[in-house]
Tab-separated table of C-alpha atoms and ligand atoms in Angstrom:
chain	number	residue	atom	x	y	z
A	1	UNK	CA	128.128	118.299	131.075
A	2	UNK	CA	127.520	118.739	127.444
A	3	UNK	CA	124.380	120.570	126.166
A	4	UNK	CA	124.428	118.306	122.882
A	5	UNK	CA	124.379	114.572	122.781
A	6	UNK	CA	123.625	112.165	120.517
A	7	UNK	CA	120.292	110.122	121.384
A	8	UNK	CA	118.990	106.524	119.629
A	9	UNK	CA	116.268	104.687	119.698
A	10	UNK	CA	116.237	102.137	122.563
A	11	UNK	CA	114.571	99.315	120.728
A	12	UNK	CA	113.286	99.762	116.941
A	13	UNK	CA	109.844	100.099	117.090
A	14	UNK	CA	107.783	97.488	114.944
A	15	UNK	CA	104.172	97.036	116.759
A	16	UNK	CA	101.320	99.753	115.694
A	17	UNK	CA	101.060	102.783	118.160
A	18	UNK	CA	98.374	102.816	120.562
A	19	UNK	CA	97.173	106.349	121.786
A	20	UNK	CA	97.237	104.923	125.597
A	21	UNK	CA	101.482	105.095	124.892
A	22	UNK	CA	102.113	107.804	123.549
A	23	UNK	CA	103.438	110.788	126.016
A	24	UNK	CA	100.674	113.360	127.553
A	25	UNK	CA	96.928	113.091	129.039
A	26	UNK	CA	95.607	109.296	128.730
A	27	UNK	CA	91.596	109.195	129.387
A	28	UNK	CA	91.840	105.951	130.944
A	29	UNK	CA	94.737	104.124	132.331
A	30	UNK	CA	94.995	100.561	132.236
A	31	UNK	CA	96.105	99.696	135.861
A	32	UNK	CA	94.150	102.927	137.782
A	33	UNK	CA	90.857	103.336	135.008
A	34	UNK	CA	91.004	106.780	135.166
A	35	UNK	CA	92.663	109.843	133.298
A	36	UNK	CA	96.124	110.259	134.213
A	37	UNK	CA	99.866	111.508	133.019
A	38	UNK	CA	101.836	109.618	130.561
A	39	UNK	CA	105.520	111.178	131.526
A	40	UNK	CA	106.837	109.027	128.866
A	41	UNK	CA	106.532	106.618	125.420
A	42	UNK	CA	105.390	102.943	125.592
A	43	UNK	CA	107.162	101.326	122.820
A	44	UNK	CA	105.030	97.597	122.748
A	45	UNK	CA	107.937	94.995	122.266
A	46	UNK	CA	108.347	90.893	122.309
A	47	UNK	CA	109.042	89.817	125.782
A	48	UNK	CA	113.054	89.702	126.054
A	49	UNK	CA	113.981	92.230	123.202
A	50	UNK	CA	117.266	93.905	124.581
A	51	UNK	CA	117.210	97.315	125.152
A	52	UNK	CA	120.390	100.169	124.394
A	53	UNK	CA	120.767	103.403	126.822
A	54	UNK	CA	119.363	106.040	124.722
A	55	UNK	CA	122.423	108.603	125.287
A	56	UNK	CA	125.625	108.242	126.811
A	57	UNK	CA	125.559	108.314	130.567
A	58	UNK	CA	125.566	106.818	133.785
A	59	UNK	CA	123.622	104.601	135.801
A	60	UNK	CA	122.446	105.775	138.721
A	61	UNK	CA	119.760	103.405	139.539
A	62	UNK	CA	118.619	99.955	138.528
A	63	UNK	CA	116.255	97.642	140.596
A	64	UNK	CA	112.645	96.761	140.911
A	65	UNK	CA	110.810	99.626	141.554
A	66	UNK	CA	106.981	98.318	143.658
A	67	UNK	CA	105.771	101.623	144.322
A	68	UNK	CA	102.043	100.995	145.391
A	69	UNK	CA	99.039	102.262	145.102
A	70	UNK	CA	95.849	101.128	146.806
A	71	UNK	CA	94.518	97.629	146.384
A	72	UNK	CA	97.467	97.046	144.385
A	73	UNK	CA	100.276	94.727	145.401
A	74	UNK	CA	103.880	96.040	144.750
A	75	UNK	CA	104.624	93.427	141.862
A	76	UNK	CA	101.824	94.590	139.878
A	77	UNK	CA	102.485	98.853	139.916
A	78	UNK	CA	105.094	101.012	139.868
A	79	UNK	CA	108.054	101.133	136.860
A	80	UNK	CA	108.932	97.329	138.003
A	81	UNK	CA	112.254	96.448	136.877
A	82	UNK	CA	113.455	99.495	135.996
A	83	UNK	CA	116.916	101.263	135.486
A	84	UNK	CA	117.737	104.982	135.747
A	85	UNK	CA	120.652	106.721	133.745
A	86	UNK	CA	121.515	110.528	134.334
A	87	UNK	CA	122.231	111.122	130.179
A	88	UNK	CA	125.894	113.245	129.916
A	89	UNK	CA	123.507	116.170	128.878
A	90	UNK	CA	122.076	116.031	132.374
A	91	UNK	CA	118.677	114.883	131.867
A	92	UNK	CA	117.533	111.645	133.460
A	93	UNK	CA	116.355	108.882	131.506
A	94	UNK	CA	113.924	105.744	133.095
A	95	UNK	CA	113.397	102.508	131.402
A	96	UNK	CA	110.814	100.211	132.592
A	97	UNK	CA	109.125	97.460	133.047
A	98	UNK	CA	111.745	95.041	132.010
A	99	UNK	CA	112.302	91.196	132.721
A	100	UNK	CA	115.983	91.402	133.083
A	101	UNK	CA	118.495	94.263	134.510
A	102	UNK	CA	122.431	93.662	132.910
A	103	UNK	CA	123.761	97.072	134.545
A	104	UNK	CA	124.515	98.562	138.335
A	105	UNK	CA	124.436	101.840	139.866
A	106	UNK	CA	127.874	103.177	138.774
A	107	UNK	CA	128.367	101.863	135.218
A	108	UNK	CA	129.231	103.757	132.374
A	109	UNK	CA	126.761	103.366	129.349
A	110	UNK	CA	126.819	104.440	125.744
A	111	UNK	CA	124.393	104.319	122.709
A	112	UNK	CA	125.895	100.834	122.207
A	113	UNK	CA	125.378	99.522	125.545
A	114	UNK	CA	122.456	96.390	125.978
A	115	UNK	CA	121.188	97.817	129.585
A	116	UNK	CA	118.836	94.952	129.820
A	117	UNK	CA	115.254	93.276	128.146
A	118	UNK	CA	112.114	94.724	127.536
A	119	UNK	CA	109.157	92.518	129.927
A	120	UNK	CA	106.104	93.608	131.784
A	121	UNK	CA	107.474	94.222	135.311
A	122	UNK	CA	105.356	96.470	137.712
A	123	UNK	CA	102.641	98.786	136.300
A	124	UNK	CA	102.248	97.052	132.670
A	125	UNK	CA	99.695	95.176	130.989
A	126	UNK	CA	101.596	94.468	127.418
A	127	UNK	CA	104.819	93.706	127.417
A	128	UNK	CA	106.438	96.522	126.222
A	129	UNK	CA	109.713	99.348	127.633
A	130	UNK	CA	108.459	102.599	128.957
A	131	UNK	CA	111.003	105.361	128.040
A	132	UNK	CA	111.339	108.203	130.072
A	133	UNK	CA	113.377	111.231	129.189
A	134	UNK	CA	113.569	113.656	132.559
A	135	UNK	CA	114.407	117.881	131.716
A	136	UNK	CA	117.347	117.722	134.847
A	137	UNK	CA	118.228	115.347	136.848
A	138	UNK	CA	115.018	114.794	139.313
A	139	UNK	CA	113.842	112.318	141.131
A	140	UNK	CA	110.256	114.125	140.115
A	141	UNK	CA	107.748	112.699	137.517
A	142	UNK	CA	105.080	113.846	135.097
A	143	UNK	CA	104.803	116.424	132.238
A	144	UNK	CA	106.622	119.343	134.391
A	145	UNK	CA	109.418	117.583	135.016
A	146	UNK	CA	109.493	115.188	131.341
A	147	UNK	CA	110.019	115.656	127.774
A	148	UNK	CA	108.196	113.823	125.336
A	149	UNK	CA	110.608	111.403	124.199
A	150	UNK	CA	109.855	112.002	120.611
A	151	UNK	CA	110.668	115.226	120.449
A	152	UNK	CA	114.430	114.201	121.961
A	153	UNK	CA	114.870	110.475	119.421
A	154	UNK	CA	115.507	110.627	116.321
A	155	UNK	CA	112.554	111.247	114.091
A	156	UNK	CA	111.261	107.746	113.264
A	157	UNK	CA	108.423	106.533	110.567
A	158	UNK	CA	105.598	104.909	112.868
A	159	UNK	CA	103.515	104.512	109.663
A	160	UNK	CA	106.257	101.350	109.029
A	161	UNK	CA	104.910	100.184	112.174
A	162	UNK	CA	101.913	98.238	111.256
A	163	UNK	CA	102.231	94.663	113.155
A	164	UNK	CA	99.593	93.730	115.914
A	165	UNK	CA	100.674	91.943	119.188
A	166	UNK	CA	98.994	88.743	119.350
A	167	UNK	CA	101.004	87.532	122.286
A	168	UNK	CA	98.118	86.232	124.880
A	169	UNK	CA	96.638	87.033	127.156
A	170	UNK	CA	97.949	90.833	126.384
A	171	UNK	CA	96.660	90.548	123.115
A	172	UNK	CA	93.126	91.490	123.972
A	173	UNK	CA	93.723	94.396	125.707
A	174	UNK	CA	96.554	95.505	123.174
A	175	UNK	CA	93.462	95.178	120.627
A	176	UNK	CA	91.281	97.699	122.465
A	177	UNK	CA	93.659	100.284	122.880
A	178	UNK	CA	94.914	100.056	119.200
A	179	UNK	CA	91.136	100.746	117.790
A	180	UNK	CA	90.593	103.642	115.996
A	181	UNK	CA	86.709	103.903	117.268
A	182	UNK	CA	87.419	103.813	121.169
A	183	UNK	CA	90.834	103.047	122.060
A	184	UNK	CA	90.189	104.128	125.776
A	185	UNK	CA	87.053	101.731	125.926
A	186	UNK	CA	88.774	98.473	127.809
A	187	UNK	CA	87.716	97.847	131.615
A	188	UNK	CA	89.231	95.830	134.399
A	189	UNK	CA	87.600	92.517	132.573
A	190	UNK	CA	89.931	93.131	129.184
A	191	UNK	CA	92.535	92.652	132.417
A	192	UNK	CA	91.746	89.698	133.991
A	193	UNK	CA	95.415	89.056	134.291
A	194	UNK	CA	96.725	92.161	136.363
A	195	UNK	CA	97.096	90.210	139.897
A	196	UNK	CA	99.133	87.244	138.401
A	197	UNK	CA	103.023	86.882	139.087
A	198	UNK	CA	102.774	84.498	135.368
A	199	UNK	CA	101.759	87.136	133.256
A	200	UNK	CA	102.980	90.698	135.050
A	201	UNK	CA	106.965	89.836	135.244
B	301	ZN	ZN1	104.672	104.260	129.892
């Protein structure tokens, strides 16, 4: 194991930061509408923008990921499509919600490596890759176990970052949550959306 590794950004960032993805306490979550954990960073991205391992590592998971919750159906929760990399610095990484999957448990990955696309598989209501940067290697989530991943990438200029995603029907919701008034202030009806198999994939 080495204790220092080199770690890139995933996907470039171009779409305006919203607070509900940044890492830490989110007063309201957009699939449970209620204040809950963010173990990781939401980086809002184009459906089908390929995503690069973080770190060099290797996978150790990659697969749809349905875990439930209540009056949810397994497609619509959870990481989705995710894939799962133990980093050669012995943190484990998660990335999320994505449409397509181009590694297996096993494979080798560097900073280089295309691991799959960015989507909005499982628990996601933009399309966008949740990046998840684990202390060890743990099968555990939230801020005990996590870093936030900003504090392990490179140090990048969000004020660059001033698109909007106008992609529908995410757009309205992606609208709320980047307000500067009340970016917690969408409700289920901003989400019409969240039980259809068109949109959350
Ligand atoms: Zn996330």
């Amino acid at each position: 194991m080495e204790n220092s590794i080199n770690y890139t950004w995933p996907i470039i960032p171009k779409y305006k930061v919203c607070e509900h993805d940044k890492y830490g306490i989110r007063k309201n979550h957009y699939v449970l509408f209620k204040e809950r954990e963010h173990s990781g960073f939401d980086i809002t991205a184009d459906y089908g923008t390929e995503v690069k391992s973080v770190a060099k590592g290797k996978v150790i998971r990659a697969g749809f990921d349905g875990t439930t919750t209540e009056g949810l159906e397994a497609f619509n929760m959870g990481y989705g499509n995710s894939i799962e990399i133990l980093n050669d610095d012995g943190r484990r990484c998660v990335y999320a919600h994505l449409s397509e999957i181009f590694v297996k448990e096993g494979d080798i990955v560097d900073n280089n490596t295309i691991i799959g696309k960015t989507g909005c598989s499982g628990g996601s209501r933009v399309p966008h890759l949740h990046i998840e940067i684990r202390k060890e290697n743990t099968e555990e989530t939230g801020l005990d176990y996590t870093l936030n991943p900003l504090e392990v990438l490179p140090k990048f200029d969000f004020s660059k970052c001033t698109l909007e995603f106008s992609v529908q029907p995410y757009a309205e919701l992606w609208k709320k949550m980047s307000s500067s008034e009340d970016p917690w202030g969408f409700t289920k009806e901003n989400i019409w959306y969240s039980e259809s198999r068109e949109y959350i994939k």
